[in-house]
Tab-separated table of C-alpha atoms and ligand atoms in Angstrom:
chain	number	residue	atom	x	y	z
I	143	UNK	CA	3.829	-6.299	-38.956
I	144	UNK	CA	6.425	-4.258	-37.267
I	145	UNK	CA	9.417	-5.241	-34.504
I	146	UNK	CA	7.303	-4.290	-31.688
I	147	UNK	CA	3.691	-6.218	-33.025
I	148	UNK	CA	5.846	-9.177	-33.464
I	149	UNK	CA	7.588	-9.104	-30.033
I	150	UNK	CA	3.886	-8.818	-28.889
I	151	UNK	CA	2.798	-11.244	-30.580
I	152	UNK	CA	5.260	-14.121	-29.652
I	153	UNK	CA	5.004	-12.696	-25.809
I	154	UNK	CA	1.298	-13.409	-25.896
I	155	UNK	CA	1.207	-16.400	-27.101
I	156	UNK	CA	3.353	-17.410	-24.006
I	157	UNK	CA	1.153	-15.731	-21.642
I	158	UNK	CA	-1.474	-17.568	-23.497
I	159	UNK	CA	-0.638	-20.887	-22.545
I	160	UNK	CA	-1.293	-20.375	-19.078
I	161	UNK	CA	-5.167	-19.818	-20.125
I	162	UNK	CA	-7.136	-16.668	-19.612
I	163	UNK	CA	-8.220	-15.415	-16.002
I	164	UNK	CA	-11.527	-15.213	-17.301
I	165	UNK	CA	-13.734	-13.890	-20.215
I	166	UNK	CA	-16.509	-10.808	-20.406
I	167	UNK	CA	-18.428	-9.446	-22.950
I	168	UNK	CA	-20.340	-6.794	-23.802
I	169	UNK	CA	-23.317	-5.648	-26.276
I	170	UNK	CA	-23.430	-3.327	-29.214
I	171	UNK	CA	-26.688	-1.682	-29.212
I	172	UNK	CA	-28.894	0.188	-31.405
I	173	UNK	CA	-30.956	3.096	-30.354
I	174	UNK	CA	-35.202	2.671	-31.010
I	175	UNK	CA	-35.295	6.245	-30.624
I	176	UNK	CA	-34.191	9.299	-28.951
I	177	UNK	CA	-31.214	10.400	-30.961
I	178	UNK	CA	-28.584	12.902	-30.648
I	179	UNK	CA	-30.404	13.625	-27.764
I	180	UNK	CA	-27.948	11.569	-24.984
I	181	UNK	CA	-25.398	15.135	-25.104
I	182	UNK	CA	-28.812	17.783	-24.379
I	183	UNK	CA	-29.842	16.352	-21.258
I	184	UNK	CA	-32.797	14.609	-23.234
I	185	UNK	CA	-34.453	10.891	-22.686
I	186	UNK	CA	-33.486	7.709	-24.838
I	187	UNK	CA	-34.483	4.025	-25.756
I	188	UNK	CA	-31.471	1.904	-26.943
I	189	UNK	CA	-31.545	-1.655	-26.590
I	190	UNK	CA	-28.495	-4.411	-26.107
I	191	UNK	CA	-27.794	-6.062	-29.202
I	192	UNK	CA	-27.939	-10.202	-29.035
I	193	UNK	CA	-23.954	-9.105	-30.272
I	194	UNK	CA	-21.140	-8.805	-28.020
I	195	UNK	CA	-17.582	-8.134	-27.945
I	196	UNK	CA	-15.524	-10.624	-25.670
I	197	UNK	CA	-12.366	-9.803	-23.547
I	198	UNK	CA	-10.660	-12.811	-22.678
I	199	UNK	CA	-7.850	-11.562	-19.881
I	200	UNK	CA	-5.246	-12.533	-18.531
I	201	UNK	CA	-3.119	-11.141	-15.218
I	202	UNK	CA	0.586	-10.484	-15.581
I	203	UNK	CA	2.744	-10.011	-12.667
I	204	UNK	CA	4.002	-6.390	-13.811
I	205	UNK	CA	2.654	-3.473	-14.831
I	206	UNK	CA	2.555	-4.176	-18.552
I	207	UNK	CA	-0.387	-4.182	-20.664
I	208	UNK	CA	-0.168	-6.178	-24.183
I	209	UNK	CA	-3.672	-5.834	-26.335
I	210	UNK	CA	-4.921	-7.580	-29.375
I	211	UNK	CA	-7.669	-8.731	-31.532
I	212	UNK	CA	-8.359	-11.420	-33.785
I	213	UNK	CA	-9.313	-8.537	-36.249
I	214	UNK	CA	-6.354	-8.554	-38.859
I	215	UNK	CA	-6.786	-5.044	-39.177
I	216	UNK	CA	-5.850	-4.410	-35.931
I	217	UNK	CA	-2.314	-3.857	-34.470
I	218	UNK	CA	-1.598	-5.096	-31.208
I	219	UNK	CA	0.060	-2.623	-28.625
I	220	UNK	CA	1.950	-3.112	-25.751
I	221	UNK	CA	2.581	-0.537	-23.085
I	222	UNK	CA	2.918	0.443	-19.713
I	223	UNK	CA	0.158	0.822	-17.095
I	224	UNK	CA	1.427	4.474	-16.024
I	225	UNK	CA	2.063	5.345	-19.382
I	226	UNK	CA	-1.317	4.684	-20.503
I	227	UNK	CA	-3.300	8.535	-21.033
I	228	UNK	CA	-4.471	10.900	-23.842
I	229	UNK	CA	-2.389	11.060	-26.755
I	230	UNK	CA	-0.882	7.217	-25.723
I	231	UNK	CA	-2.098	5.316	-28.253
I	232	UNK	CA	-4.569	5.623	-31.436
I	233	UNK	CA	-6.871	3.417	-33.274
I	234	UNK	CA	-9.257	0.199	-31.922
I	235	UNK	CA	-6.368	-0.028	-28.837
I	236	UNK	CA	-7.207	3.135	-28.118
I	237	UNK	CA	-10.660	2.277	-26.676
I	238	UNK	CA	-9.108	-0.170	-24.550
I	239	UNK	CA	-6.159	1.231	-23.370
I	240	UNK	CA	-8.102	4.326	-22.489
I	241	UNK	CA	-10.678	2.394	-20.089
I	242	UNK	CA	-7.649	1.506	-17.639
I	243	UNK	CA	-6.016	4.478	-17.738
I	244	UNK	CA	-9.599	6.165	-16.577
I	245	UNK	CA	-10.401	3.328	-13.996
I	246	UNK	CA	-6.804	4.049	-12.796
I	247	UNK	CA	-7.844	7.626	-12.617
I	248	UNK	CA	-10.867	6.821	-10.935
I	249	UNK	CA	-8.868	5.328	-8.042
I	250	UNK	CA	-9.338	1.703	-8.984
I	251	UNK	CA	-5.991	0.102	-8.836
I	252	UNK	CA	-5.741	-2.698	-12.457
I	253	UNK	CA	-3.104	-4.961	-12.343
I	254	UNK	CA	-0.731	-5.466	-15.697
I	255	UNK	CA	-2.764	-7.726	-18.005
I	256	UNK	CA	-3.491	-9.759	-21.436
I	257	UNK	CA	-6.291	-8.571	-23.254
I	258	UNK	CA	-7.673	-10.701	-26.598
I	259	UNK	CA	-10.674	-9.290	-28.037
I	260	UNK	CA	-12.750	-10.604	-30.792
I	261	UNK	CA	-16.557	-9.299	-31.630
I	262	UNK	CA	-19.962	-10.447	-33.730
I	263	UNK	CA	-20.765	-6.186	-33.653
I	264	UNK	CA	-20.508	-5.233	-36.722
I	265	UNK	CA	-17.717	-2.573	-36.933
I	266	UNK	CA	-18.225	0.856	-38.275
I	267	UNK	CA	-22.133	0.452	-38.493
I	268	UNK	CA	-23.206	2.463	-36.211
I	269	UNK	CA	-24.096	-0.673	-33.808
I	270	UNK	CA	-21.793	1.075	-30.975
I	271	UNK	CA	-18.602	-1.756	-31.403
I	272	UNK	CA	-16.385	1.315	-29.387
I	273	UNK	CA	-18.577	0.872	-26.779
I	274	UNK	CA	-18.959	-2.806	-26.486
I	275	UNK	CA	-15.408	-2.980	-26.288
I	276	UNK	CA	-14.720	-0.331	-23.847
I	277	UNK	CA	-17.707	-1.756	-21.875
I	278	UNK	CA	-15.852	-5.677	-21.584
I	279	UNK	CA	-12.571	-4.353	-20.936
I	280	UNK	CA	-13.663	-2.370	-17.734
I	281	UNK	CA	-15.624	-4.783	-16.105
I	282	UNK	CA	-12.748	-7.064	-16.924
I	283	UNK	CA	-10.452	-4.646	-15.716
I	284	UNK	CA	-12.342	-3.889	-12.351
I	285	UNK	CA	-13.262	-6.981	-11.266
I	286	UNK	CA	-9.427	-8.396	-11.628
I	287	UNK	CA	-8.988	-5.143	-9.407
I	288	UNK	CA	-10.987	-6.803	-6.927
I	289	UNK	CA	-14.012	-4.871	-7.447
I	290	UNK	CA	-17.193	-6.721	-6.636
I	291	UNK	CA	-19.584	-5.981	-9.511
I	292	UNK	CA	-22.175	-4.184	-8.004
I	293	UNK	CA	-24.896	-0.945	-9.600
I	294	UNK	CA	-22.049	0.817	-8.244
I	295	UNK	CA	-19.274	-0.418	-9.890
I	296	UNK	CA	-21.172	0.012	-12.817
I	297	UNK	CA	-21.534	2.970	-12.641
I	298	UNK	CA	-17.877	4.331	-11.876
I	299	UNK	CA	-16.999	2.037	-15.062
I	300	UNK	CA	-20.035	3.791	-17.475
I	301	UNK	CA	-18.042	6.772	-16.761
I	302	UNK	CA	-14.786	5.268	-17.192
I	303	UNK	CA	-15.655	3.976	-20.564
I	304	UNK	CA	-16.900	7.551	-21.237
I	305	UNK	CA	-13.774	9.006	-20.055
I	306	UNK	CA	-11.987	6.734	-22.692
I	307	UNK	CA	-14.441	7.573	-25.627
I	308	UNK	CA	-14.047	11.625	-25.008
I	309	UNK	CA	-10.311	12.138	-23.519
I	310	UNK	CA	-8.040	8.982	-25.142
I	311	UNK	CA	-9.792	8.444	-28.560
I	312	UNK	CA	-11.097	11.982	-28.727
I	313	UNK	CA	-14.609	11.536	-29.937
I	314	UNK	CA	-16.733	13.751	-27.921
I	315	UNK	CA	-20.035	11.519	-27.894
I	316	UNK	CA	-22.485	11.515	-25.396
I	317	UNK	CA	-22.888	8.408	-22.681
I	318	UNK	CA	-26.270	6.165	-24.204
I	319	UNK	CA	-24.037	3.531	-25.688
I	320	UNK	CA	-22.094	2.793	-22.669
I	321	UNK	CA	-24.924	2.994	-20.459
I	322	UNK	CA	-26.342	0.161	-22.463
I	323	UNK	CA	-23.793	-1.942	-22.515
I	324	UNK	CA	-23.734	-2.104	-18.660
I	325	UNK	CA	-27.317	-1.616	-17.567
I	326	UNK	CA	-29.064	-3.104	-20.340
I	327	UNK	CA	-31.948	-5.863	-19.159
I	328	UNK	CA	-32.293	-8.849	-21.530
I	329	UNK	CA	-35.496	-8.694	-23.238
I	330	UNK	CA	-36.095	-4.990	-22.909
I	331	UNK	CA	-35.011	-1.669	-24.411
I	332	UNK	CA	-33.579	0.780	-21.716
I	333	UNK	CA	-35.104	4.113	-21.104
I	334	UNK	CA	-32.090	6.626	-19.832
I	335	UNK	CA	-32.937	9.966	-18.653
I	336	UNK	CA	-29.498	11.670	-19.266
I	337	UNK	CA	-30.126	14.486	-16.976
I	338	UNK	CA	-29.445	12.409	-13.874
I	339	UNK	CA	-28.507	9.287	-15.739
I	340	UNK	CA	-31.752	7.165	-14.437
I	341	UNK	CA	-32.740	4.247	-16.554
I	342	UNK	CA	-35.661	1.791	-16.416
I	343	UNK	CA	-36.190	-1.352	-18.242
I	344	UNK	CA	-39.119	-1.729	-20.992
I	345	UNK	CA	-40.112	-5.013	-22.355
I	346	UNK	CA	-40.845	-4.250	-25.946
I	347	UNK	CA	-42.810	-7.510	-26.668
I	348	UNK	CA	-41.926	-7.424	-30.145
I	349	UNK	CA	-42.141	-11.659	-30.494
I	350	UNK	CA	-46.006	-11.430	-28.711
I	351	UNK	CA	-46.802	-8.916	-31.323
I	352	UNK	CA	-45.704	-10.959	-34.404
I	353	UNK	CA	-43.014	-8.034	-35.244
I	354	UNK	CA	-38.980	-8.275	-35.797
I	355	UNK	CA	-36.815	-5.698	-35.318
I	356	UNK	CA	-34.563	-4.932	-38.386
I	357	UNK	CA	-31.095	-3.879	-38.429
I	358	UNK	CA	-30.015	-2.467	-41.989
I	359	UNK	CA	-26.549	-1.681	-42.268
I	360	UNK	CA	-25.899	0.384	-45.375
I	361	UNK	CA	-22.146	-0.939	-45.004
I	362	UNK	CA	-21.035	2.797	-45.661
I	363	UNK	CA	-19.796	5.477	-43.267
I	364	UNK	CA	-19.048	8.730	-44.664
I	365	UNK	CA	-15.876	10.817	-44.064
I	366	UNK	CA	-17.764	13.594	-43.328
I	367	UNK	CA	-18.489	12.493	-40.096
I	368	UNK	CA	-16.179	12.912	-37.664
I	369	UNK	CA	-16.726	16.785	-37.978
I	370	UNK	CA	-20.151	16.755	-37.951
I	371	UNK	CA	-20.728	15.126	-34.902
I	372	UNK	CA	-18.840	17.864	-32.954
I	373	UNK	CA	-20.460	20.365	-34.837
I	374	UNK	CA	-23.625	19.177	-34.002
I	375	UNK	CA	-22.779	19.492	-30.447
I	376	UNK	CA	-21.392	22.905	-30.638
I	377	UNK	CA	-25.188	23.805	-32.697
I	378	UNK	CA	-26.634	22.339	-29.415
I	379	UNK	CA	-24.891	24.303	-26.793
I	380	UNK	CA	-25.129	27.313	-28.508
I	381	UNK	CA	-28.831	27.428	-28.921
I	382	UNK	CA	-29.711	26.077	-25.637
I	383	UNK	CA	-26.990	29.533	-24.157
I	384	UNK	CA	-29.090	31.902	-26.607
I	385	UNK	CA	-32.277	30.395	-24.641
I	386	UNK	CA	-30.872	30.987	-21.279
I	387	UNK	CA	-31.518	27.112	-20.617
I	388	UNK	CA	-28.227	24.676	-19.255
I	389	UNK	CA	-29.273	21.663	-22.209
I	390	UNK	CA	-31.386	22.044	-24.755
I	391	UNK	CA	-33.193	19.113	-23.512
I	392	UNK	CA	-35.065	21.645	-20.863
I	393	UNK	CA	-36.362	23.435	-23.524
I	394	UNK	CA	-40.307	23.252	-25.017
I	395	UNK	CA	-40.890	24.214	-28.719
I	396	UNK	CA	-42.239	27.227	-28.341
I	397	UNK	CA	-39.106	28.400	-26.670
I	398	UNK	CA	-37.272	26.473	-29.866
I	399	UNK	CA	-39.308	29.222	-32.150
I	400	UNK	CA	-37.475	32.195	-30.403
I	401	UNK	CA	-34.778	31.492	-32.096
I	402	UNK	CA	-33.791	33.306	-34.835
I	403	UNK	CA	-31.032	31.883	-36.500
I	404	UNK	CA	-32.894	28.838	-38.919
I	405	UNK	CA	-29.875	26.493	-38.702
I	406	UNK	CA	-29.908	26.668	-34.597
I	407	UNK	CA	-33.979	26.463	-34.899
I	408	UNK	CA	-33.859	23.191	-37.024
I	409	UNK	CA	-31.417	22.155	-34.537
I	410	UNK	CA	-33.088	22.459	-31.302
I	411	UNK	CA	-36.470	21.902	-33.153
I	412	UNK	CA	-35.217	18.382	-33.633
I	413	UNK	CA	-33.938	17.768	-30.404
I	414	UNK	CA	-37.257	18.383	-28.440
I	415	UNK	CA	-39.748	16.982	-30.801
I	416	UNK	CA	-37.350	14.087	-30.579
I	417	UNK	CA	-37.485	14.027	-26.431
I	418	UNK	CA	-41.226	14.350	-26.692
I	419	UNK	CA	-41.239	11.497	-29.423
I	420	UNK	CA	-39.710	9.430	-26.980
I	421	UNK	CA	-41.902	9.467	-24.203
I	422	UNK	CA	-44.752	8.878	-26.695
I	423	UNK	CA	-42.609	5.791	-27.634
I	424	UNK	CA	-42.529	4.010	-23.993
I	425	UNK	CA	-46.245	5.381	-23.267
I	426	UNK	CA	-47.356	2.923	-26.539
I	427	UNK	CA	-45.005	0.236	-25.616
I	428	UNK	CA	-45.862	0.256	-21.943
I	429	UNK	CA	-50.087	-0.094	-23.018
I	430	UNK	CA	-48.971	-3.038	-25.043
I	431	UNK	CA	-49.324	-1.096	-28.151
I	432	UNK	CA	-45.674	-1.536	-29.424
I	433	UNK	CA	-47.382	-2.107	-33.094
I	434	UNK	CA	-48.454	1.505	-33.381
I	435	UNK	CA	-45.143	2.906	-32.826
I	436	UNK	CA	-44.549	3.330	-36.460
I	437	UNK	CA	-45.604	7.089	-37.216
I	438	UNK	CA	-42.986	7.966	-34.400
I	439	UNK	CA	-39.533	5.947	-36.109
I	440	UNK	CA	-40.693	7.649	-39.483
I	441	UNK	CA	-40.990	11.057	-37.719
I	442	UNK	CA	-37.514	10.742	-35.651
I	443	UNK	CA	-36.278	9.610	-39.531
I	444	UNK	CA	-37.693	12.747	-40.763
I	445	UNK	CA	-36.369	14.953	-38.174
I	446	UNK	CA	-32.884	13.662	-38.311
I	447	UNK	CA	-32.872	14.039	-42.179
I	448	UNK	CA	-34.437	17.380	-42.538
I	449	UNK	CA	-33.713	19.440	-39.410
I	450	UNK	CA	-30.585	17.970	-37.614
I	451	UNK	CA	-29.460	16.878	-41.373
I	452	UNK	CA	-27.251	13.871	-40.276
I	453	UNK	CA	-28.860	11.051	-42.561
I	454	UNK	CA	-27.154	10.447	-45.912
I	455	UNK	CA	-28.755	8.837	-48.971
I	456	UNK	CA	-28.107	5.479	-48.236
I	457	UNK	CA	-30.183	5.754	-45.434
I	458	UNK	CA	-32.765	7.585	-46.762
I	459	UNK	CA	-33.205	5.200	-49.980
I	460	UNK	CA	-33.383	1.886	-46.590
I	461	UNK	CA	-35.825	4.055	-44.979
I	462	UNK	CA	-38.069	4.589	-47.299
I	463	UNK	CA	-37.923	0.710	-49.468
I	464	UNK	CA	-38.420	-0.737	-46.343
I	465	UNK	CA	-41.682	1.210	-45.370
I	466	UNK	CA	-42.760	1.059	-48.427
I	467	UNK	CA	-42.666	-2.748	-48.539
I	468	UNK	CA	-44.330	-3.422	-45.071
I	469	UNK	CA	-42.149	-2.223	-42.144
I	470	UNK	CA	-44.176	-0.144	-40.076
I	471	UNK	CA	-41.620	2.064	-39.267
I	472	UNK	CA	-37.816	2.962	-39.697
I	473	UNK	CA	-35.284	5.069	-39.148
I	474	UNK	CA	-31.791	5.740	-38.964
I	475	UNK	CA	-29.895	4.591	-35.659
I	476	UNK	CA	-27.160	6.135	-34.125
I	477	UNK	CA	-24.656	9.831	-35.544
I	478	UNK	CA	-25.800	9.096	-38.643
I	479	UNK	CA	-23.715	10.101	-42.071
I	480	UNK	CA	-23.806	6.160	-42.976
I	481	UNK	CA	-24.096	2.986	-40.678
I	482	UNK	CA	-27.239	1.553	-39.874
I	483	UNK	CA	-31.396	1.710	-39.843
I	484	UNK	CA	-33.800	0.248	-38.107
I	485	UNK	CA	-36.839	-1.509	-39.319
I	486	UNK	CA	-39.801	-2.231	-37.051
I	487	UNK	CA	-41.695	-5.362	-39.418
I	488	UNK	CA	-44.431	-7.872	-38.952
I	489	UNK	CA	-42.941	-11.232	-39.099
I	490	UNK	CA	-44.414	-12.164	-42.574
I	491	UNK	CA	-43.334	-8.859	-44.215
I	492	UNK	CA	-39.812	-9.374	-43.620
I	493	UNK	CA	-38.484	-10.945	-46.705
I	494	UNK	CA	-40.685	-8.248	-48.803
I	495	UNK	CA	-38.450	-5.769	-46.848
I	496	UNK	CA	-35.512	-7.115	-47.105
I	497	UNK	CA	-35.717	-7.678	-51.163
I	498	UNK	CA	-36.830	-4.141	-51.201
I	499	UNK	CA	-34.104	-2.855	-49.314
I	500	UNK	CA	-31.221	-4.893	-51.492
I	501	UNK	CA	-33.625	-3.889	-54.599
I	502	UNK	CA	-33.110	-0.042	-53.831
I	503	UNK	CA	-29.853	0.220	-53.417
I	504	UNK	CA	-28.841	-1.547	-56.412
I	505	UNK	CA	-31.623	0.291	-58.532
I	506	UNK	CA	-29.508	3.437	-56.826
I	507	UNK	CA	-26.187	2.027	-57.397
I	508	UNK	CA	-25.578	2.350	-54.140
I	509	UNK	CA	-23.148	-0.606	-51.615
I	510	UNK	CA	-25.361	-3.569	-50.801
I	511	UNK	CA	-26.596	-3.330	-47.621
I	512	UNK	CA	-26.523	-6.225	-44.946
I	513	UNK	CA	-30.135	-6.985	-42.699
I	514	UNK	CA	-29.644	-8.288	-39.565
I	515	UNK	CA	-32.464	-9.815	-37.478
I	516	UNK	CA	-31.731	-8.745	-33.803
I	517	UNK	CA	-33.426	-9.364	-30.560
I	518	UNK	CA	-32.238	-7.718	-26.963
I	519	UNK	CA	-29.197	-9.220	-25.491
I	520	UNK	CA	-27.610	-8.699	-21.733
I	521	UNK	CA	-25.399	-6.182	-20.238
I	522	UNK	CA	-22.039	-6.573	-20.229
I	523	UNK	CA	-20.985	-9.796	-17.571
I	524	UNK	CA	-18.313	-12.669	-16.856
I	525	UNK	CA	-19.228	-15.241	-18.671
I	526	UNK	CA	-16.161	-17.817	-18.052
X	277	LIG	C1	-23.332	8.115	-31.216
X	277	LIG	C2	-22.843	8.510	-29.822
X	277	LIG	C3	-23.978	8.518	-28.813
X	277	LIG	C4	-25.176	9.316	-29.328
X	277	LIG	C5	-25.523	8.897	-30.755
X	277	LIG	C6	-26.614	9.757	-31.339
X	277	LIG	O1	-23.740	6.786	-31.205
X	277	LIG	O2	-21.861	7.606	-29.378
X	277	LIG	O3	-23.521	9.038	-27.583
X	277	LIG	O4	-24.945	10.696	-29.242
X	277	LIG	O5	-24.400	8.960	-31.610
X	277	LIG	O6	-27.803	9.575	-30.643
């Protein structure tokens, strides 16, 4: 550890002593469907993982702030409110330190504090940990302000936390994970319509249906990624300009087939099949026919793999042992290149699933995945 972590270290555990000012969390999420859609302007269905990060804070009389995490990985940082910005600080303090400096730009005034974080969200699989822990730092944050938490509030922090994500850490992703984290409704998925950021609540009824959801995390992210995910974006833009549309998400498929360039075609092909796979999605679920919502994961896998080409084989080989053995339907959740699937199982099949999963991958030589199985949590809230 260096001068400065240990300083940090030994000044926190005095601040410590006193007790926190109170503790929030929020969820990690994973997405049913709708992907790479949250940046065109398109509709999505993530739900709030039963997984949370928690912020336990404390107030300081100046305007210092001193993070850290119970992750060992993880260097604590100490540093000044008004020095806090873009370029300030990188890795996991980053995501934290970049929330108050964009509630401070969005007028709300947050004192010096404490932060200690510690999460059950898997890091690095794709289960939207950033998020979680942008998502309990604001409300933290804005509520020590003096900010009564309100839709409103929520609101100015989703786009705090978004801030954060796109300016401090640089990752130029779109807003579905922190709009889960603070507007998710326990025991629902959340429907967002990112062209005016409306979302709506829909029970899934997966327990009344005798199904599990599945998380499979493939424990492997590849390199490749951070590119890709900005190129992606860039593929986006360009073909929704060339169709004289302002997101892509406005355009039908037969516009899609006026393009002329097959890369920008696949592209745009996948993100309005993948819209219109959506709204197929809640129109099952919402007749109480969540159990035929198979054909549409597997088709949202397929476009992802083949036409926005952001799978990766370890996803592929889960995807296809675990419909193989049972699930219904799966597909890959979240960027992509690595992290995790989804698997949408009847209750009895899930063991047969999960051997088949662990059986692929080894057959493949490939890491050994982990299966999670998750139900919808809450939004991100004080809970001491
Ligand atoms: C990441 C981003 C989200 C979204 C997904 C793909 O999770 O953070 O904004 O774009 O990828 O759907």
């Amino acid at each position: 550890m260096t001068g400065q972590s240990d300083r940090a270290v030994a000044e926190l555990a005095r601040a410590w002593r006193a007790g926190p000012d109170g503790v929030w969390t929020a969820p990690g999420r994973v997405n049913l469907i709708g992907e790479h859609v949250d940046y065109n302007g398109g509709r999505c269905l993530p739900m709030a993982l039963d997984r949370v990060t928690a912020a336990a804070v404390h107030v300081r009389g100046d305007d210092q702030v001193q993070l850290s995490s119970d992750d060992p990985d993880a260097e604590p940082f100490t540093g000044r409110l008004t020095d806090l910005g873009p370029g300030c600080v990188s890795g996991w303090a980053g995501y934290a330190a970049g929330v108050l400096w964009a509630l401070q730009q969005a007028g709300i005034e947050v004192p010096g504090m404490d932060v200690a974080v510690s999460s059950d969200v898997p890091l690095g699989a794709g289960l939207s940990s950033s998020a979680s822990l942008e998502c309990a730092v604001a409300l933290a944050a804005a509520e020590l302000a003096g900010r009564s938490d309100d839709p409103a509030l929520r609101r100015v922090l989703i786009g705090a936390a978004i801030r954060a994500e796109n300016e401090v850490v640089g990752a130029a992703t779109g807003g579905m994970d922190q709009t889960v984290a603070l507007l998710a409704v326990e025991g629902a998925a959340l429907l967002i319509d990112t062209r005016d950021g409306v979302t709506a609540p829909v029970p899934l009824g997966l327990a009344e249906a005798g199904l599990q959801l599945l998380v499979i995390d493939t424990r492997v992210r590849h390199e490749l990624a951070d590119g890709q995910y900005g190129k992606r974006r860039a593929d986006c833009e360009e073909a929704a300009r060339l169709l004289g549309v302002g997101l892509l998400g406005e355009a039908t498929l037969a516009d899609v087939d006026r393009l002329t360039d097959p890369r920008l075609r696949a592209r745009a092909r996948h993100v309005v099949s993948e819209i219109a796979r959506v709204d197929e999605l809640v129109a099952l679920v919402r007749a109480g026919r969540v159990a035929e919502c198979g054909s549409l994961l597997n088709a949202s896998h397929a476009s992802l793999r083949d036409d926005y080409e952001v799978s990766a084989v370890e996803l592929d080989t889960v995807v296809a042992a675990a419909t193989s053995a049972g699930a219904l339907g799966a597909r890959m959740t979240g960027g992509g290149f690595g992290g995790s699937a989804i698997a949408l199982v009847p209750e009895s099949a899930v063991p047969d699933v999960e051997a088949a999963v662990l059986r692929a991958c080894a057959e493949r030589g490939l890491t050994r995945p982990a299966t999670l199985a998750v139900t919808s949590g809450p939004a991100a809230r004080r809970v001491f």
